[in-house]
Amino acid sequence: VQYDHLAKILLLGNSSVGKSCLLLRYTENRFNEAFYSTIGVDFKVRTIVMRNKSIKMQIWDTAGQEKFRSITSQYYRGAHGIMMIFDLTNKDSFNDLDAWIQEIERYGGEKLAKVLIGNKCDLEDKRTITFEEGKAYADKLGMPYFETSAKDAANIDAGFVKLAELIIAM
Ligand code: GTP
Ligand code: MG
């Protein structure tokens, strides 16, 4: 093999929070303004080097739409890390995090690294969840919290690197 660690990562969260855009930004440094809702599950790979070790991140992008839940639930098996994402301008996507936690508890393994992402921080004037609310929720669950923008690339690397660090430390 050409890497030291393999990290299987799952992107979870409601439809339209920006999971596919975060992945596109992280792996290809591109952004799509149009909304192409994911059907089922997709994945992309990015390999990074941390402390002289290479980490191959295999990132699974799940469909947020409810009707795909039975398909996406099959992908939790063998995952090392989860990026749980909500949209800072969409209160429902924040309120539904409790349901996503239940899904993770139901389908995920025992050892799972997790980070919470509040995405679309470029839309400051449309924000409905404050930084303090997002941070408090993450603290309650013992998860690191990042506010990101797939559009202007803010904090995307930081979120994925943190998740990789947590996975390696497990
Ligand atoms: P599903 O595949 O249905 O689960 O949705 P998703 O979470 O993958 O959402 P997707 O990445 O397709 O993005 C949904 C919409 O939000 C698209 O129109 C994107 O252009 C937009 N979007 C995603 N991220 C951002 C962001 O950081 N800022 C802004 N302004 N728009 C974003
Ligand atoms: Mg998608």
mmCIF file of C-alpha atoms and ligand atoms in Angstrom:
data_model
loop_
_atom_site.group_PDB
_atom_site.id
_atom_site.type_symbol
_atom_site.label_atom_id
_atom_site.label_comp_id
_atom_site.label_asym_id
_atom_site.label_seq_id
_atom_site.Cartn_x
_atom_site.Cartn_y
_atom_site.Cartn_z
ATOM 1 C CA VAL A 1 0.000 0.000 0.000
ATOM 2 C CA GLN A 2 1.067 3.605 -0.581
ATOM 3 C CA TYR A 3 -0.298 5.052 2.655
ATOM 4 C CA ASP A 4 0.139 4.632 6.415
ATOM 5 C CA HIS A 5 -3.486 5.065 7.476
ATOM 6 C CA LEU A 6 -6.814 4.544 5.752
ATOM 7 C CA ALA A 7 -9.593 6.713 7.160
ATOM 8 C CA LYS A 8 -13.140 5.978 6.092
ATOM 9 C CA ILE A 9 -15.205 9.110 6.673
ATOM 10 C CA LEU A 10 -18.948 9.641 6.352
ATOM 11 C CA LEU A 11 -20.620 12.983 5.634
ATOM 12 C CA LEU A 12 -24.058 13.191 7.273
ATOM 13 C CA GLY A 13 -26.778 15.804 7.602
ATOM 14 C CA ASN A 14 -30.011 17.024 6.044
ATOM 15 C CA SER A 15 -30.440 17.500 2.318
ATOM 16 C CA SER A 16 -28.995 20.794 0.977
ATOM 17 C CA VAL A 17 -26.733 21.582 3.961
ATOM 18 C CA GLY A 18 -23.764 21.373 1.562
ATOM 19 C CA LYS A 19 -22.228 17.918 2.071
ATOM 20 C CA SER A 20 -21.428 17.377 -1.611
ATOM 21 C CA CYS A 21 -20.078 20.919 -1.964
ATOM 22 C CA LEU A 22 -17.803 20.496 1.057
ATOM 23 C CA LEU A 23 -16.429 17.311 -0.475
ATOM 24 C CA LEU A 24 -15.971 18.893 -3.904
ATOM 25 C CA ARG A 25 -14.157 21.841 -2.321
ATOM 26 C CA TYR A 26 -11.929 19.590 -0.219
ATOM 27 C CA THR A 27 -11.001 17.116 -2.960
ATOM 28 C CA GLU A 28 -11.049 19.232 -6.139
ATOM 29 C CA ASN A 29 -11.103 22.823 -4.854
ATOM 30 C CA ARG A 30 -14.259 23.553 -6.853
ATOM 31 C CA PHE A 31 -17.745 24.827 -6.019
ATOM 32 C CA ASN A 32 -21.155 24.314 -7.638
ATOM 33 C CA GLU A 33 -23.770 27.027 -7.215
ATOM 34 C CA ALA A 34 -26.447 24.696 -8.637
ATOM 35 C CA PHE A 35 -28.017 22.073 -6.395
ATOM 36 C CA TYR A 36 -27.571 18.476 -7.559
ATOM 37 C CA SER A 37 -29.114 16.493 -4.720
ATOM 38 C CA THR A 38 -27.152 13.293 -4.126
ATOM 39 C CA ILE A 39 -28.824 10.011 -4.999
ATOM 40 C CA GLY A 40 -27.745 7.221 -2.671
ATOM 41 C CA VAL A 41 -24.040 7.473 -1.878
ATOM 42 C CA ASP A 42 -20.935 8.751 -3.629
ATOM 43 C CA PHE A 43 -17.291 8.920 -2.586
ATOM 44 C CA LYS A 44 -14.057 10.754 -3.253
ATOM 45 C CA VAL A 45 -10.528 10.333 -1.990
ATOM 46 C CA ARG A 46 -7.876 12.719 -0.742
ATOM 47 C CA THR A 47 -4.546 11.712 0.734
ATOM 48 C CA ILE A 48 -2.848 14.053 3.190
ATOM 49 C CA VAL A 49 0.407 13.863 5.124
ATOM 50 C CA MET A 50 0.460 14.518 8.859
ATOM 51 C CA ARG A 51 3.544 14.129 11.040
ATOM 52 C CA ASN A 52 5.317 12.221 8.243
ATOM 53 C CA LYS A 53 2.466 9.728 7.911
ATOM 54 C CA SER A 54 0.195 9.585 4.901
ATOM 55 C CA ILE A 55 -3.522 9.287 5.515
ATOM 56 C CA LYS A 56 -5.747 8.182 2.701
ATOM 57 C CA MET A 57 -9.144 9.727 3.402
ATOM 58 C CA GLN A 58 -11.942 7.839 1.736
ATOM 59 C CA ILE A 59 -14.864 10.231 2.100
ATOM 60 C CA TRP A 60 -18.400 8.958 1.618
ATOM 61 C CA ASP A 61 -20.985 11.550 0.661
ATOM 62 C CA THR A 62 -24.465 10.374 1.638
ATOM 63 C CA ALA A 63 -27.843 11.564 0.387
ATOM 64 C CA GLY A 64 -29.590 13.699 2.987
ATOM 65 C CA GLN A 65 -33.053 13.027 1.621
ATOM 66 C CA GLU A 66 -35.155 10.816 3.889
ATOM 67 C CA LYS A 67 -36.096 8.407 1.089
ATOM 68 C CA PHE A 68 -32.465 7.242 0.783
ATOM 69 C CA ARG A 69 -32.027 6.528 4.505
ATOM 70 C CA SER A 70 -32.181 2.728 4.094
ATOM 71 C CA ILE A 71 -29.360 2.889 1.534
ATOM 72 C CA THR A 72 -27.156 5.369 3.382
ATOM 73 C CA SER A 73 -27.504 3.490 6.696
ATOM 74 C CA GLN A 74 -25.533 0.615 5.169
ATOM 75 C CA TYR A 75 -22.443 2.785 4.845
ATOM 76 C CA TYR A 76 -21.854 3.385 8.560
ATOM 77 C CA ARG A 77 -20.228 -0.028 8.867
ATOM 78 C CA GLY A 78 -16.453 0.255 9.042
ATOM 79 C CA ALA A 79 -16.472 4.050 9.200
ATOM 80 C CA HIS A 80 -13.772 5.632 11.377
ATOM 81 C CA GLY A 81 -15.063 9.156 11.394
ATOM 82 C CA ILE A 82 -18.169 11.224 10.858
ATOM 83 C CA MET A 83 -18.582 14.785 9.774
ATOM 84 C CA MET A 84 -22.031 15.884 10.928
ATOM 85 C CA ILE A 85 -23.131 18.923 8.969
ATOM 86 C CA PHE A 86 -25.884 21.508 9.313
ATOM 87 C CA ASP A 87 -26.620 24.735 7.457
ATOM 88 C CA LEU A 88 -26.123 27.911 9.523
ATOM 89 C CA THR A 89 -29.042 29.514 7.627
ATOM 90 C CA ASN A 90 -31.456 26.606 8.134
ATOM 91 C CA LYS A 91 -32.873 26.019 11.609
ATOM 92 C CA ASP A 92 -34.433 22.654 10.700
ATOM 93 C CA SER A 93 -31.046 21.289 9.733
ATOM 94 C CA PHE A 94 -29.777 22.250 13.205
ATOM 95 C CA ASN A 95 -32.822 20.883 15.054
ATOM 96 C CA ASP A 96 -32.507 17.576 13.177
ATOM 97 C CA LEU A 97 -28.980 16.955 14.539
ATOM 98 C CA ASP A 98 -30.499 14.992 17.436
ATOM 99 C CA ALA A 99 -32.030 12.590 14.902
ATOM 100 C CA TRP A 100 -28.670 12.264 13.123
ATOM 101 C CA ILE A 101 -27.018 11.411 16.446
ATOM 102 C CA GLN A 102 -29.614 8.662 16.900
ATOM 103 C CA GLU A 103 -28.811 7.296 13.432
ATOM 104 C CA ILE A 104 -25.099 7.283 14.288
ATOM 105 C CA GLU A 105 -25.759 5.465 17.557
ATOM 106 C CA ARG A 106 -27.918 2.947 15.755
ATOM 107 C CA TYR A 107 -25.725 2.189 12.737
ATOM 108 C CA GLY A 108 -22.227 3.393 13.661
ATOM 109 C CA GLY A 109 -19.474 1.403 15.363
ATOM 110 C CA GLU A 110 -18.192 1.845 18.905
ATOM 111 C CA LYS A 111 -15.103 3.816 17.995
ATOM 112 C CA LEU A 112 -16.079 6.790 15.889
ATOM 113 C CA ALA A 113 -14.396 10.176 15.676
ATOM 114 C CA LYS A 114 -16.868 13.020 15.104
ATOM 115 C CA VAL A 115 -16.797 16.682 14.224
ATOM 116 C CA LEU A 116 -19.710 19.102 13.900
ATOM 117 C CA ILE A 117 -19.792 21.500 10.958
ATOM 118 C CA GLY A 118 -21.979 24.586 10.587
ATOM 119 C CA ASN A 119 -21.749 25.268 6.846
ATOM 120 C CA LYS A 120 -22.527 28.326 4.645
ATOM 121 C CA CYS A 121 -20.815 30.833 6.956
ATOM 122 C CA ASP A 122 -20.427 33.120 3.902
ATOM 123 C CA LEU A 123 -24.184 33.859 4.180
ATOM 124 C CA GLU A 124 -23.742 35.913 7.361
ATOM 125 C CA ASP A 125 -26.886 38.018 6.793
ATOM 126 C CA LYS A 126 -29.039 34.862 6.439
ATOM 127 C CA ARG A 127 -27.613 33.108 9.495
ATOM 128 C CA THR A 128 -30.208 31.724 11.933
ATOM 129 C CA ILE A 129 -27.872 29.740 14.216
ATOM 130 C CA THR A 130 -25.266 31.695 16.170
ATOM 131 C CA PHE A 131 -21.703 30.502 16.679
ATOM 132 C CA GLU A 132 -22.489 30.132 20.403
ATOM 133 C CA GLU A 133 -25.481 27.843 19.714
ATOM 134 C CA GLY A 134 -23.462 25.612 17.395
ATOM 135 C CA LYS A 135 -20.518 25.493 19.784
ATOM 136 C CA ALA A 136 -22.737 24.709 22.788
ATOM 137 C CA TYR A 137 -24.344 21.801 20.940
ATOM 138 C CA ALA A 138 -20.942 20.416 19.919
ATOM 139 C CA ASP A 139 -19.571 20.819 23.459
ATOM 140 C CA LYS A 140 -22.521 18.895 24.876
ATOM 141 C CA LEU A 141 -21.577 15.972 22.613
ATOM 142 C CA GLY A 142 -17.832 16.366 23.066
ATOM 143 C CA MET A 143 -17.280 17.182 19.424
ATOM 144 C CA PRO A 144 -15.013 19.858 17.901
ATOM 145 C CA TYR A 145 -16.983 22.574 16.086
ATOM 146 C CA PHE A 146 -16.132 24.402 12.861
ATOM 147 C CA GLU A 147 -18.012 26.961 10.819
ATOM 148 C CA THR A 148 -17.219 26.488 7.144
ATOM 149 C CA SER A 149 -18.044 27.742 3.689
ATOM 150 C CA ALA A 150 -17.781 25.429 0.708
ATOM 151 C CA LYS A 151 -18.316 28.533 -1.411
ATOM 152 C CA ASP A 152 -15.314 30.565 -0.225
ATOM 153 C CA ALA A 153 -13.392 27.570 1.206
ATOM 154 C CA ALA A 154 -13.296 28.911 4.780
ATOM 155 C CA ASN A 155 -12.229 26.352 7.401
ATOM 156 C CA ILE A 156 -12.812 23.283 5.185
ATOM 157 C CA ASP A 157 -9.267 21.959 5.555
ATOM 158 C CA ALA A 158 -9.335 22.576 9.303
ATOM 159 C CA GLY A 159 -12.438 20.414 9.733
ATOM 160 C CA PHE A 160 -11.089 17.473 7.742
ATOM 161 C CA VAL A 161 -7.619 17.682 9.320
ATOM 162 C CA LYS A 162 -9.135 17.686 12.819
ATOM 163 C CA LEU A 163 -11.186 14.615 11.958
ATOM 164 C CA ALA A 164 -8.091 12.852 10.574
ATOM 165 C CA GLU A 165 -6.180 13.682 13.779
ATOM 166 C CA LEU A 166 -8.954 12.251 15.935
ATOM 167 C CA ILE A 167 -9.087 9.087 13.820
ATOM 168 C CA ILE A 168 -5.342 8.525 14.070
ATOM 169 C CA ALA A 169 -5.429 9.098 17.821
ATOM 170 C CA MET A 170 -8.090 6.419 18.356
HETATM 171 P P1 GTP B 1 -28.085 16.260 -0.531
HETATM 172 O O1 GTP B 1 -27.175 15.648 -1.519
HETATM 173 O O2 GTP B 1 -29.497 16.380 -1.011
HETATM 174 O O3 GTP B 1 -28.036 15.570 0.809
HETATM 175 O O4 GTP B 1 -27.585 17.786 -0.270
HETATM 176 P P2 GTP B 1 -26.099 18.267 0.093
HETATM 177 O O5 GTP B 1 -25.967 18.375 1.571
HETATM 178 O O6 GTP B 1 -25.089 17.434 -0.587
HETATM 179 O O7 GTP B 1 -26.079 19.764 -0.481
HETATM 180 P P3 GTP B 1 -25.177 20.339 -1.684
HETATM 181 O O8 GTP B 1 -23.728 20.213 -1.360
HETATM 182 O O9 GTP B 1 -25.616 19.738 -2.951
HETATM 183 O O10 GTP B 1 -25.529 21.905 -1.625
HETATM 184 C C1 GTP B 1 -26.875 22.369 -1.644
HETATM 185 C C2 GTP B 1 -26.930 23.810 -2.114
HETATM 186 O O11 GTP B 1 -26.271 24.656 -1.196
HETATM 187 C C3 GTP B 1 -26.259 24.046 -3.482
HETATM 188 O O12 GTP B 1 -27.038 24.962 -4.237
HETATM 189 C C4 GTP B 1 -24.926 24.670 -3.117
HETATM 190 O O13 GTP B 1 -24.443 25.550 -4.111
HETATM 191 C C5 GTP B 1 -25.255 25.411 -1.817
HETATM 192 N N1 GTP B 1 -24.102 25.502 -0.914
HETATM 193 C C6 GTP B 1 -23.372 24.481 -0.413
HETATM 194 N N2 GTP B 1 -22.417 24.920 0.401
HETATM 195 C C7 GTP B 1 -22.533 26.263 0.434
HETATM 196 C C8 GTP B 1 -21.813 27.297 1.129
HETATM 197 O O14 GTP B 1 -20.868 27.094 1.892
HETATM 198 N N3 GTP B 1 -22.256 28.587 0.910
HETATM 199 C C9 GTP B 1 -23.302 28.886 0.077
HETATM 200 N N4 GTP B 1 -23.630 30.162 -0.060
HETATM 201 N N5 GTP B 1 -23.989 27.934 -0.571
HETATM 202 C C10 GTP B 1 -23.609 26.639 -0.395
HETATM 203 MG MG MG B 2 -25.208 15.795 -1.799
#
